[in-house]
PDB file of C-alpha atoms in Angstrom:
ATOM      1  CA  MET A   1     -25.963 -27.859  -4.786  1.00  0.00           C
ATOM      2  CA  GLU A   2     -28.316 -29.218  -7.342  1.00  0.00           C
ATOM      3  CA  ILE A   3     -31.146 -27.099  -8.959  1.00  0.00           C
ATOM      4  CA  ILE A   4     -34.338 -28.536 -10.305  1.00  0.00           C
ATOM      5  CA  GLY A   5     -33.737 -27.374 -13.865  1.00  0.00           C
ATOM      6  CA  ASP A   6     -35.995 -27.182 -16.873  1.00  0.00           C
ATOM      7  CA  ILE A   7     -38.923 -29.475 -17.822  1.00  0.00           C
ATOM      8  CA  ALA A   8     -37.828 -31.946 -20.458  1.00  0.00           C
ATOM      9  CA  HIS A   9     -40.990 -34.104 -20.492  1.00  0.00           C
ATOM     10  CA  TRP A  10     -44.448 -34.237 -18.970  1.00  0.00           C
ATOM     11  CA  GLU A  11     -47.404 -36.561 -19.110  1.00  0.00           C
ATOM     12  CA  LEU A  12     -50.680 -37.309 -17.329  1.00  0.00           C
ATOM     13  CA  LEU A  13     -50.553 -40.817 -15.741  1.00  0.00           C
ATOM     14  CA  GLU A  14     -52.784 -42.419 -13.273  1.00  0.00           C
ATOM     15  CA  ASN A  15     -54.653 -39.185 -12.625  1.00  0.00           C
ATOM     16  CA  ALA A  16     -51.424 -37.342 -11.741  1.00  0.00           C
ATOM     17  CA  LEU A  17     -49.117 -35.110 -13.586  1.00  0.00           C
ATOM     18  CA  HIS A  18     -45.615 -36.509 -14.018  1.00  0.00           C
ATOM     19  CA  LEU A  19     -42.773 -34.205 -15.032  1.00  0.00           C
ATOM     20  CA  THR A  20     -39.063 -34.874 -15.761  1.00  0.00           C
ATOM     21  CA  THR A  21     -36.551 -32.010 -15.435  1.00  0.00           C
ATOM     22  CA  SER A  22     -32.801 -31.884 -16.000  1.00  0.00           C
ATOM     23  CA  GLY A  23     -32.323 -32.533 -12.263  1.00  0.00           C
ATOM     24  CA  ALA A  24     -35.420 -34.253 -10.826  1.00  0.00           C
ATOM     25  CA  ARG A  25     -38.765 -35.950 -11.234  1.00  0.00           C
ATOM     26  CA  LEU A  26     -41.942 -34.542 -10.033  1.00  0.00           C
ATOM     27  CA  ARG A  27     -45.464 -35.799  -9.392  1.00  0.00           C
ATOM     28  CA  ILE A  28     -48.411 -33.420  -8.911  1.00  0.00           C
ATOM     29  CA  ALA A  29     -51.772 -34.806  -7.950  1.00  0.00           C
ATOM     30  CA  GLN A  30     -55.160 -33.223  -7.354  1.00  0.00           C
ATOM     31  CA  TYR A  31     -57.095 -34.608  -4.412  1.00  0.00           C
ATOM     32  CA  ASN A  32     -60.098 -32.178  -4.669  1.00  0.00           C
ATOM     33  CA  ALA A  33     -60.806 -28.735  -6.046  1.00  0.00           C
ATOM     34  CA  SER A  34     -58.684 -27.018  -3.401  1.00  0.00           C
ATOM     35  CA  THR A  35     -55.947 -29.576  -2.595  1.00  0.00           C
ATOM     36  CA  PHE A  36     -52.889 -30.495  -4.590  1.00  0.00           C
ATOM     37  CA  ARG A  37     -49.969 -32.717  -3.606  1.00  0.00           C
ATOM     38  CA  VAL A  38     -46.570 -31.849  -4.981  1.00  0.00           C
ATOM     39  CA  GLN A  39     -43.713 -34.417  -4.817  1.00  0.00           C
ATOM     40  CA  ALA A  40     -40.117 -34.007  -6.063  1.00  0.00           C
ATOM     41  CA  CYS A  41     -37.254 -36.429  -6.009  1.00  0.00           C
ATOM     42  CA  LYS A  42     -34.004 -36.947  -7.806  1.00  0.00           C
ATOM     43  CA  THR A  43     -34.046 -38.726 -11.099  1.00  0.00           C
ATOM     44  CA  ASP A  44     -32.698 -42.056  -9.716  1.00  0.00           C
ATOM     45  CA  GLU A  45     -35.310 -42.320  -6.922  1.00  0.00           C
ATOM     46  CA  ILE A  46     -38.865 -43.521  -6.855  1.00  0.00           C
ATOM     47  CA  PHE A  47     -41.673 -41.583  -5.186  1.00  0.00           C
ATOM     48  CA  GLN A  48     -42.397 -42.586  -1.568  1.00  0.00           C
ATOM     49  CA  ASP A  49     -46.055 -43.250  -0.997  1.00  0.00           C
ATOM     50  CA  THR A  50     -45.903 -44.560   2.607  1.00  0.00           C
ATOM     51  CA  SER A  51     -47.459 -42.018   4.996  1.00  0.00           C
ATOM     52  CA  TYR A  52     -46.836 -41.817   8.737  1.00  0.00           C
ATOM     53  CA  ALA A  53     -49.133 -38.806   9.138  1.00  0.00           C
ATOM     54  CA  CYS A  54     -52.122 -39.510   6.937  1.00  0.00           C
ATOM     55  CA  PRO A  55     -54.239 -42.548   7.988  1.00  0.00           C
ATOM     56  CA  GLN A  56     -55.606 -43.028   4.433  1.00  0.00           C
ATOM     57  CA  LEU A  57     -54.746 -40.853   1.503  1.00  0.00           C
ATOM     58  CA  PRO A  58     -57.802 -40.252  -0.789  1.00  0.00           C
ATOM     59  CA  ALA A  59     -57.765 -41.176  -4.425  1.00  0.00           C
ATOM     60  CA  HIS A  60     -56.510 -38.786  -6.941  1.00  0.00           C
ATOM     61  CA  GLU A  61     -59.025 -36.861  -8.997  1.00  0.00           C
ATOM     62  CA  ALA A  62     -58.654 -36.471 -12.768  1.00  0.00           C
ATOM     63  CA  MET A  63     -56.640 -33.403 -13.681  1.00  0.00           C
ATOM     64  CA  GLN A  64     -57.131 -31.267 -16.718  1.00  0.00           C
ATOM     65  CA  ILE A  65     -53.814 -29.799 -17.957  1.00  0.00           C
ATOM     66  CA  ARG A  66     -53.553 -27.173 -20.674  1.00  0.00           C
ATOM     67  CA  ASP A  67     -50.233 -26.579 -22.428  1.00  0.00           C
ATOM     68  CA  ALA A  68     -49.860 -22.835 -22.825  1.00  0.00           C
ATOM     69  CA  GLY A  69     -46.411 -22.749 -24.456  1.00  0.00           C
ATOM     70  CA  GLN A  70     -43.992 -21.799 -21.789  1.00  0.00           C
ATOM     71  CA  LYS A  71     -46.275 -23.014 -19.028  1.00  0.00           C
ATOM     72  CA  LEU A  72     -48.783 -25.711 -17.950  1.00  0.00           C
ATOM     73  CA  VAL A  73     -52.050 -24.748 -16.395  1.00  0.00           C
ATOM     74  CA  ALA A  74     -54.442 -26.712 -14.250  1.00  0.00           C
ATOM     75  CA  GLU A  75     -57.698 -25.027 -13.028  1.00  0.00           C
ATOM     76  CA  THR A  76     -60.458 -25.841 -10.638  1.00  0.00           C
ATOM     77  CA  PRO A  77     -63.401 -23.711  -9.538  1.00  0.00           C
ATOM     78  CA  VAL A  78     -61.375 -22.503  -6.438  1.00  0.00           C
ATOM     79  CA  LEU A  79     -57.693 -22.756  -7.528  1.00  0.00           C
ATOM     80  CA  ARG A  80     -55.373 -22.264 -10.481  1.00  0.00           C
ATOM     81  CA  MET A  81     -52.002 -24.015 -10.688  1.00  0.00           C
ATOM     82  CA  ILE A  82     -49.400 -22.591 -13.136  1.00  0.00           C
ATOM     83  CA  ILE A  83     -46.106 -24.431 -13.939  1.00  0.00           C
ATOM     84  CA  GLN A  84     -43.336 -22.586 -15.614  1.00  0.00           C
ATOM     85  CA  LYS A  85     -41.371 -24.895 -17.874  1.00  0.00           C
ATOM     86  CA  ASN A  86     -37.943 -23.216 -18.046  1.00  0.00           C
ATOM     87  CA  PRO A  87     -36.883 -23.357 -15.376  1.00  0.00           C
ATOM     88  CA  PHE A  88     -39.527 -25.271 -13.374  1.00  0.00           C
ATOM     89  CA  ARG A  89     -41.377 -22.998 -11.073  1.00  0.00           C
ATOM     90  CA  LEU A  90     -44.795 -23.525  -9.505  1.00  0.00           C
ATOM     91  CA  ARG A  91     -47.382 -20.866  -8.769  1.00  0.00           C
ATOM     92  CA  PHE A  92     -50.875 -21.126  -7.214  1.00  0.00           C
ATOM     93  CA  GLU A  93     -53.498 -18.364  -7.782  1.00  0.00           C
ATOM     94  CA  THR A  94     -57.115 -17.683  -7.014  1.00  0.00           C
ATOM     95  CA  PRO A  95     -59.552 -17.986  -9.943  1.00  0.00           C
ATOM     96  CA  ALA A  96     -59.383 -14.195 -10.237  1.00  0.00           C
ATOM     97  CA  GLY A  97     -55.567 -14.328 -10.757  1.00  0.00           C
ATOM     98  CA  ASP A  98     -54.421 -13.229  -7.292  1.00  0.00           C
ATOM     99  CA  VAL A  99     -51.145 -14.969  -6.337  1.00  0.00           C
ATOM    100  CA  LEU A 100     -51.513 -17.218  -3.347  1.00  0.00           C
ATOM    101  CA  SER A 101     -47.972 -18.722  -3.351  1.00  0.00           C
ATOM    102  CA  GLU A 102     -45.222 -19.071  -5.888  1.00  0.00           C
ATOM    103  CA  ASP A 103     -41.680 -20.345  -6.015  1.00  0.00           C
ATOM    104  CA  ASP A 104     -38.889 -17.880  -5.814  1.00  0.00           C
ATOM    105  CA  PRO A 105     -37.806 -17.112  -9.430  1.00  0.00           C
ATOM    106  CA  GLY A 106     -34.100 -17.425  -8.695  1.00  0.00           C
ATOM    107  CA  LEU A 107     -34.144 -20.441  -6.312  1.00  0.00           C
ATOM    108  CA  GLY A 108     -37.199 -22.613  -6.553  1.00  0.00           C
ATOM    109  CA  ILE A 109     -36.336 -26.182  -5.375  1.00  0.00           C
ATOM    110  CA  ILE A 110     -32.712 -26.936  -4.493  1.00  0.00           C
ATOM    111  CA  TRP A 111     -30.956 -30.045  -3.165  1.00  0.00           C
ATOM    112  CA  ASP A 112     -27.849 -29.815  -1.029  1.00  0.00           C
ATOM    113  CA  HIS A 113     -26.707 -33.453  -0.657  1.00  0.00           C
ATOM    114  CA  ARG A 114     -29.644 -35.091   1.240  1.00  0.00           C
ATOM    115  CA  GLU A 115     -31.228 -31.781   2.219  1.00  0.00           C
ATOM    116  CA  VAL A 116     -34.087 -30.345   0.003  1.00  0.00           C
ATOM    117  CA  THR A 117     -35.465 -26.794   0.219  1.00  0.00           C
ATOM    118  CA  ASN A 118     -38.335 -25.096  -1.474  1.00  0.00           C
ATOM    119  CA  TYR A 119     -38.057 -21.381  -1.599  1.00  0.00           C
ATOM    120  CA  LYS A 120     -41.265 -19.289  -1.988  1.00  0.00           C
ATOM    121  CA  THR A 121     -41.623 -15.617  -2.880  1.00  0.00           C
ATOM    122  CA  LEU A 122     -42.776 -13.413   0.045  1.00  0.00           C
ATOM    123  CA  GLN A 123     -45.994 -11.740  -0.925  1.00  0.00           C
ATOM    124  CA  PRO A 124     -46.360  -8.063   0.206  1.00  0.00           C
ATOM    125  CA  GLY A 125     -47.335  -7.951   3.815  1.00  0.00           C
ATOM    126  CA  GLU A 126     -47.643 -11.723   4.003  1.00  0.00           C
ATOM    127  CA  ARG A 127     -48.401 -13.202   7.475  1.00  0.00           C
ATOM    128  CA  PHE A 128     -47.986 -16.797   8.582  1.00  0.00           C
ATOM    129  CA  PHE A 129     -49.793 -18.794  11.180  1.00  0.00           C
ATOM    130  CA  GLY A 130     -49.512 -22.414  12.369  1.00  0.00           C
ATOM    131  CA  LEU A 131     -46.770 -24.914  13.183  1.00  0.00           C
ATOM    132  CA  GLY A 132     -48.769 -26.043  16.321  1.00  0.00           C
ATOM    133  CA  GLU A 133     -46.792 -26.160  19.498  1.00  0.00           C
ATOM    134  CA  LYS A 134     -44.433 -23.214  19.155  1.00  0.00           C
ATOM    135  CA  THR A 135     -43.653 -20.241  21.444  1.00  0.00           C
ATOM    136  CA  GLY A 136     -43.655 -16.661  20.387  1.00  0.00           C
ATOM    137  CA  PRO A 137     -46.185 -14.490  18.521  1.00  0.00           C
ATOM    138  CA  LEU A 138     -49.132 -15.883  16.737  1.00  0.00           C
ATOM    139  CA  ASP A 139     -47.956 -14.316  13.456  1.00  0.00           C
ATOM    140  CA  ARG A 140     -44.827 -16.283  12.534  1.00  0.00           C
ATOM    141  CA  ALA A 141     -43.563 -13.705   9.883  1.00  0.00           C
ATOM    142  CA  GLY A 142     -39.840 -12.846  10.206  1.00  0.00           C
ATOM    143  CA  LYS A 143     -39.140 -15.878  12.263  1.00  0.00           C
ATOM    144  CA  GLN A 144     -37.499 -19.280  11.739  1.00  0.00           C
ATOM    145  CA  TYR A 145     -38.552 -22.555  13.437  1.00  0.00           C
ATOM    146  CA  ARG A 146     -37.228 -26.116  13.580  1.00  0.00           C
ATOM    147  CA  ASN A 147     -39.274 -29.264  13.857  1.00  0.00           C
ATOM    148  CA  TRP A 148     -37.509 -31.988  15.797  1.00  0.00           C
ATOM    149  CA  ASN A 149     -39.375 -33.471  18.771  1.00  0.00           C
ATOM    150  CA  THR A 150     -37.402 -32.454  21.946  1.00  0.00           C
ATOM    151  CA  ASP A 151     -37.862 -32.896  25.640  1.00  0.00           C
ATOM    152  CA  ALA A 152     -37.695 -29.206  26.282  1.00  0.00           C
ATOM    153  CA  TYR A 153     -38.277 -29.169  30.079  1.00  0.00           C
ATOM    154  CA  ALA A 154     -38.850 -25.783  31.659  1.00  0.00           C
ATOM    155  CA  TYR A 155     -38.859 -24.070  28.222  1.00  0.00           C
ATOM    156  CA  GLY A 156     -38.954 -20.331  27.855  1.00  0.00           C
ATOM    157  CA  PRO A 157     -40.629 -17.881  25.370  1.00  0.00           C
ATOM    158  CA  SER A 158     -37.950 -18.376  22.697  1.00  0.00           C
ATOM    159  CA  THR A 159     -37.192 -22.096  23.114  1.00  0.00           C
ATOM    160  CA  ASP A 160     -37.317 -24.095  19.803  1.00  0.00           C
ATOM    161  CA  PRO A 161     -37.911 -26.850  19.068  1.00  0.00           C
ATOM    162  CA  LEU A 162     -40.489 -28.219  21.610  1.00  0.00           C
ATOM    163  CA  TYR A 163     -42.138 -31.606  22.151  1.00  0.00           C
ATOM    164  CA  VAL A 164     -44.478 -31.683  19.200  1.00  0.00           C
ATOM    165  CA  SER A 165     -43.812 -31.217  15.440  1.00  0.00           C
ATOM    166  CA  CYS A 166     -46.728 -29.978  13.304  1.00  0.00           C
ATOM    167  CA  PRO A 167     -45.377 -29.052   9.811  1.00  0.00           C
ATOM    168  CA  PHE A 168     -48.526 -27.228   8.710  1.00  0.00           C
ATOM    169  CA  TYR A 169     -49.043 -23.447   8.357  1.00  0.00           C
ATOM    170  CA  MET A 170     -51.404 -20.896   6.682  1.00  0.00           C
ATOM    171  CA  GLY A 171     -50.197 -17.862   4.771  1.00  0.00           C
ATOM    172  CA  LEU A 172     -52.299 -14.670   4.493  1.00  0.00           C
ATOM    173  CA  SER A 173     -51.832 -11.766   2.045  1.00  0.00           C
ATOM    174  CA  HIS A 174     -54.297  -9.165   0.915  1.00  0.00           C
ATOM    175  CA  GLU A 175     -57.173 -11.306   2.402  1.00  0.00           C
ATOM    176  CA  ASN A 176     -56.074 -14.296   0.284  1.00  0.00           C
ATOM    177  CA  ILE A 177     -55.202 -17.387   2.273  1.00  0.00           C
ATOM    178  CA  TYR A 178     -53.614 -20.769   1.610  1.00  0.00           C
ATOM    179  CA  GLY A 179     -52.180 -23.733   3.591  1.00  0.00           C
ATOM    180  CA  ILE A 180     -49.108 -25.841   3.253  1.00  0.00           C
ATOM    181  CA  PHE A 181     -48.558 -29.322   4.970  1.00  0.00           C
ATOM    182  CA  LEU A 182     -44.999 -30.564   4.552  1.00  0.00           C
ATOM    183  CA  HIS A 183     -45.333 -34.355   4.430  1.00  0.00           C
ATOM    184  CA  ASN A 184     -41.837 -35.329   5.499  1.00  0.00           C
ATOM    185  CA  HIS A 185     -40.903 -37.067   8.757  1.00  0.00           C
ATOM    186  CA  TRP A 186     -37.238 -35.931   8.760  1.00  0.00           C
ATOM    187  CA  GLU A 187     -36.033 -32.858  10.728  1.00  0.00           C
ATOM    188  CA  THR A 188     -37.579 -29.867   9.034  1.00  0.00           C
ATOM    189  CA  VAL A 189     -36.989 -26.015   9.096  1.00  0.00           C
ATOM    190  CA  PHE A 190     -39.640 -23.332   8.318  1.00  0.00           C
ATOM    191  CA  ASN A 191     -38.253 -19.854   7.629  1.00  0.00           C
ATOM    192  CA  PHE A 192     -40.848 -17.118   7.218  1.00  0.00           C
ATOM    193  CA  GLY A 193     -38.608 -14.337   5.907  1.00  0.00           C
ATOM    194  CA  ALA A 194     -36.204 -14.310   8.822  1.00  0.00           C
ATOM    195  CA  ALA A 195     -33.389 -11.826   7.988  1.00  0.00           C
ATOM    196  CA  ASN A 196     -34.726 -11.233   4.425  1.00  0.00           C
ATOM    197  CA  ASP A 197     -37.690  -9.684   2.658  1.00  0.00           C
ATOM    198  CA  ARG A 198     -37.510 -11.757  -0.490  1.00  0.00           C
ATOM    199  CA  PHE A 199     -38.459 -15.288   0.265  1.00  0.00           C
ATOM    200  CA  SER A 200     -39.672 -17.821   2.818  1.00  0.00           C
ATOM    201  CA  PHE A 201     -38.733 -21.499   2.650  1.00  0.00           C
ATOM    202  CA  PHE A 202     -39.407 -24.950   4.087  1.00  0.00           C
ATOM    203  CA  GLN A 203     -36.609 -27.486   4.243  1.00  0.00           C
ATOM    204  CA  ALA A 204     -36.230 -31.140   5.037  1.00  0.00           C
ATOM    205  CA  LYS A 205     -32.861 -32.516   6.102  1.00  0.00           C
ATOM    206  CA  GLY A 206     -33.547 -35.760   4.181  1.00  0.00           C
ATOM    207  CA  GLY A 207     -36.240 -37.665   2.334  1.00  0.00           C
ATOM    208  CA  GLN A 208     -38.150 -36.185  -0.519  1.00  0.00           C
ATOM    209  CA  LEU A 209     -39.884 -32.816  -1.097  1.00  0.00           C
ATOM    210  CA  ASP A 210     -43.582 -33.770  -0.531  1.00  0.00           C
ATOM    211  CA  TYR A 211     -46.186 -31.209   0.437  1.00  0.00           C
ATOM    212  CA  PHE A 212     -49.924 -30.570   0.163  1.00  0.00           C
ATOM    213  CA  PHE A 213     -51.217 -27.158  -0.937  1.00  0.00           C
ATOM    214  CA  PHE A 214     -54.604 -26.066   0.172  1.00  0.00           C
ATOM    215  CA  GLY A 215     -56.251 -23.230  -1.668  1.00  0.00           C
ATOM    216  CA  GLY A 216     -59.034 -22.044   0.696  1.00  0.00           C
ATOM    217  CA  PRO A 217     -60.739 -19.753   0.105  1.00  0.00           C
ATOM    218  CA  LYS A 218     -61.384 -19.444   3.966  1.00  0.00           C
ATOM    219  CA  PRO A 219     -59.351 -20.691   6.963  1.00  0.00           C
ATOM    220  CA  ALA A 220     -62.159 -23.156   7.817  1.00  0.00           C
ATOM    221  CA  ASP A 221     -61.883 -24.678   4.290  1.00  0.00           C
ATOM    222  CA  ILE A 222     -58.107 -25.100   4.644  1.00  0.00           C
ATOM    223  CA  LEU A 223     -58.519 -26.840   8.070  1.00  0.00           C
ATOM    224  CA  ARG A 224     -61.289 -29.033   6.604  1.00  0.00           C
ATOM    225  CA  ASP A 225     -58.955 -30.187   3.879  1.00  0.00           C
ATOM    226  CA  TYR A 226     -55.875 -30.513   6.031  1.00  0.00           C
ATOM    227  CA  THR A 227     -57.658 -32.607   8.821  1.00  0.00           C
ATOM    228  CA  ALA A 228     -59.283 -34.710   6.151  1.00  0.00           C
ATOM    229  CA  LEU A 229     -55.763 -36.029   5.518  1.00  0.00           C
ATOM    230  CA  THR A 230     -54.350 -36.163   9.110  1.00  0.00           C
ATOM    231  CA  GLY A 231     -57.474 -36.886  11.026  1.00  0.00           C
ATOM    232  CA  ARG A 232     -59.787 -34.890  13.144  1.00  0.00           C
TER     233      ARG A 232
END
């Protein structure tokens, strides 16, 4: 297994934040005040910009990065992004400082051969909604799902996967809500705290880690930003 490691270098380049760690390269871009794109690949790869899901990606907006010693901070009127340097960990907050989503401190981003996984800390009482065509309860907390389009004829209430893959969900905790769209066309897995109360994760069996983070503050705002990418 390969961990992402510590940040060795960072710079703003073409309206995006580029970071190099001991085990990876990252690019973080701001699309609007409530939408960030996070990409991570191994050091010998280039970032993949072709999209099969987004008809036309918008242009990056200029980011303002503040170096605060052991962390980097980017702020907009609706969202704060904090990057821990050693090791690399990413956290998104509301302007008031409430945590929306953050990398698990012990795991973060990990590669296992071609497979890449991003572990996120479970917030107290966090609930999850989304993934499109799935059976089971509306709240996905405590469950795991697989995205791999399947001809699931005569499926039952626990059949997974089904016909359509929709790698987008919203997380809700203490009335704070966010959205994540995993922009990867490989087989993916979403685990919302199944068999543990420490972390959730999303995982791709190949390709690069590439996801959009939507900061709300309301579900309608998240859906607006998500569908602006994928089409309405």
